[in-house]
């Protein structure tokens, strides 16, 4: 069977199914509740799509520069990847960043990805600088300079691929302090994508994998206990002497 796990990281699976950011249900049905449009500029029109989850009935807003085809107010039509057509959503979907990652970092990465999608590179750069800074604070990575703090993280988690930390350590114009206005240049989209994906990989190794391993270990232990309990419940065999008598 083909691996379909990448669909869990999308907002819209197709024109019938999406991952709801309200009730946190994956692959749930939704309806196109309403649509509208406004002039984004003199030359560009922005289309508004309001969708409603069929499970929790909460509504979310999605913006696109394209007029998406639909037959009625219940579902989108057409063989298209909706996520590539929509440049901004409220609320932003948190399925791309695991909920086990600290909320402050998760929100900053989600906002950075939204800014990058809209080509707001200054906002995306600021969010990623803050996200990395928050990680060093949460993990108590000490050091006088930014690179020292990343090296401290690298030493704290030797099982994680060192290349990931090396990428973070060599980010240009990164400081160990909070974001300062006018003290750094924004990153281009290619560098931002590299930084975002590298940080997400590090966060997955720190916060997600250990929990997954723990859950699997607990599951095996529970199965083992059930087998042992069942074995203990079986009646003891009758001695051969008693059988003959």
Coordinates of C-alpha atoms in Angstrom, one line a residue, residues 10-166:
X10 CA -2.1 19.3 4.4
X11 CA -5.0 21.6 5.1
X12 CA -7.2 20.4 2.3
X13 CA -6.9 16.8 1.2
X14 CA -9.3 17.3 -1.8
X15 CA -12.5 19.1 -2.6
X16 CA -14.4 16.9 -0.1
X17 CA -12.0 16.2 2.8
X18 CA -9.7 18.3 4.9
X19 CA -7.9 18.3 8.2
X20 CA -9.9 20.4 10.6
X21 CA -7.9 22.8 12.7
X22 CA -10.7 23.2 15.2
X23 CA -11.7 19.7 16.3
X24 CA -8.2 18.3 15.2
X25 CA -9.8 15.6 13.2
X26 CA -8.0 14.4 10.2
X27 CA -9.7 13.5 6.9
X28 CA -13.1 14.9 7.9
X29 CA -15.7 16.1 5.5
X30 CA -16.3 19.8 5.0
X31 CA -18.7 22.1 3.1
X32 CA -18.1 25.3 1.2
X33 CA -20.2 27.6 3.4
X34 CA -19.8 30.9 1.6
X35 CA -17.6 32.7 -0.9
X36 CA -16.9 36.3 -1.7
X37 CA -14.3 38.5 -3.3
X38 CA -12.6 41.9 -3.0
X39 CA -9.9 44.0 -4.9
X40 CA -6.5 43.2 -3.4
X41 CA -5.0 45.9 -5.7
X42 CA -5.9 47.7 -8.9
X43 CA -4.8 44.7 -10.9
X44 CA -5.5 41.7 -8.6
X45 CA -8.7 40.2 -7.2
X46 CA -8.7 38.1 -4.0
X47 CA -11.3 35.4 -3.5
X48 CA -12.6 34.4 -0.1
X49 CA -13.8 30.9 0.7
X50 CA -15.5 30.0 4.0
X51 CA -15.6 26.3 4.7
X52 CA -17.4 24.5 7.5
X53 CA -16.4 21.3 9.2
X54 CA -19.1 18.6 9.1
X55 CA -17.9 17.3 12.4
X56 CA -17.6 20.3 14.7
X57 CA -19.4 22.8 12.4
X58 CA -16.7 25.5 13.0
X59 CA -15.9 27.7 10.0
X60 CA -12.5 28.8 8.7
X61 CA -11.6 31.4 6.1
X62 CA -9.2 30.9 3.1
X63 CA -7.9 33.4 0.6
X64 CA -6.9 32.7 -3.0
X65 CA -5.9 34.8 -6.0
X66 CA -7.7 32.3 -8.2
X67 CA -11.4 31.7 -8.6
X68 CA -11.9 28.1 -7.8
X69 CA -14.7 26.2 -9.7
X70 CA -17.5 24.8 -7.7
X71 CA -21.1 23.7 -8.6
X72 CA -22.8 24.7 -5.4
X73 CA -22.2 25.9 -1.8
X74 CA -21.3 22.4 -0.6
X75 CA -18.0 21.4 -2.1
X76 CA -15.2 22.5 -4.4
X77 CA -15.0 20.9 -7.8
X78 CA -12.1 20.1 -10.0
X79 CA -9.0 18.0 -9.9
X80 CA -6.7 20.5 -8.2
X81 CA -4.4 20.7 -5.2
X82 CA -6.3 23.3 -3.0
X83 CA -3.3 23.9 -0.7
X84 CA -1.3 25.3 -3.6
X85 CA -4.1 27.6 -4.6
X86 CA -4.7 29.1 -1.2
X87 CA -2.1 31.6 0.2
X88 CA -3.6 32.4 3.6
X89 CA -6.0 30.6 6.0
X90 CA -7.6 31.6 9.3
X91 CA -7.0 29.7 11.5
X92 CA -3.7 28.5 10.2
X93 CA -3.5 24.7 10.2
X94 CA -1.2 23.2 12.9
X95 CA -1.1 19.8 11.3
X96 CA 2.2 20.7 9.7
X97 CA 3.9 21.1 13.1
X98 CA 3.3 18.4 15.7
X99 CA 1.4 19.4 18.7
X100 CA 4.0 17.9 21.0
X101 CA 6.4 20.7 20.1
X102 CA 6.2 23.7 22.5
X103 CA 3.3 25.9 21.5
X104 CA 5.4 29.1 21.3
X105 CA 7.7 27.6 18.7
X106 CA 4.9 25.9 16.8
X107 CA 3.0 29.2 16.4
X108 CA 6.1 31.0 15.2
X109 CA 6.9 28.4 12.6
X110 CA 3.3 28.3 11.4
X111 CA 3.3 32.1 11.1
X112 CA 6.7 32.0 9.3
X113 CA 5.3 29.5 6.8
X114 CA 2.2 31.7 6.2
X115 CA 4.4 34.8 5.7
X116 CA 6.7 32.9 3.3
X117 CA 3.7 31.7 1.3
X118 CA 2.6 35.3 0.9
X119 CA 6.2 36.4 0.2
X120 CA 6.4 38.4 3.4
X121 CA 10.1 37.6 3.8
X122 CA 10.8 40.1 6.6
X123 CA 8.0 38.7 8.8
X124 CA 9.0 35.1 8.0
X125 CA 12.6 35.9 8.9
X126 CA 11.7 37.5 12.2
X127 CA 9.5 34.6 13.2
X128 CA 12.2 32.0 12.4
X129 CA 14.8 34.0 14.3
X130 CA 12.5 34.1 17.3
X131 CA 11.6 30.4 17.0
X132 CA 15.3 29.4 17.2
X133 CA 15.8 31.8 20.0
X134 CA 12.9 30.3 22.0
X135 CA 14.2 26.8 21.4
X136 CA 17.6 27.7 22.9
X137 CA 15.8 29.2 25.9
X138 CA 13.4 26.2 26.5
X139 CA 16.3 23.7 26.1
X140 CA 18.5 25.9 28.4
X141 CA 21.2 25.9 25.7
X142 CA 23.8 28.3 27.2
X143 CA 26.5 30.2 25.5
X144 CA 27.7 33.7 25.0
X145 CA 27.0 33.7 21.2
X146 CA 24.4 32.2 19.0
X147 CA 26.7 29.6 17.6
X148 CA 27.7 28.5 21.1
X149 CA 24.1 27.9 22.0
X150 CA 23.5 25.7 18.9
X151 CA 26.7 23.8 19.8
X152 CA 25.3 23.3 23.3
X153 CA 22.1 21.8 21.7
X154 CA 24.2 19.6 19.5
X155 CA 26.1 18.3 22.5
X156 CA 22.8 17.7 24.4
X157 CA 21.4 15.6 21.7
X158 CA 24.2 13.5 20.2
X159 CA 21.8 11.0 18.6
X160 CA 20.5 13.7 16.2
X161 CA 22.2 14.1 12.9
X162 CA 24.9 16.7 13.5
X163 CA 24.3 18.2 10.0
X164 CA 21.0 19.7 11.2
X165 CA 22.7 21.6 13.9
X166 CA 25.5 22.6 11.6

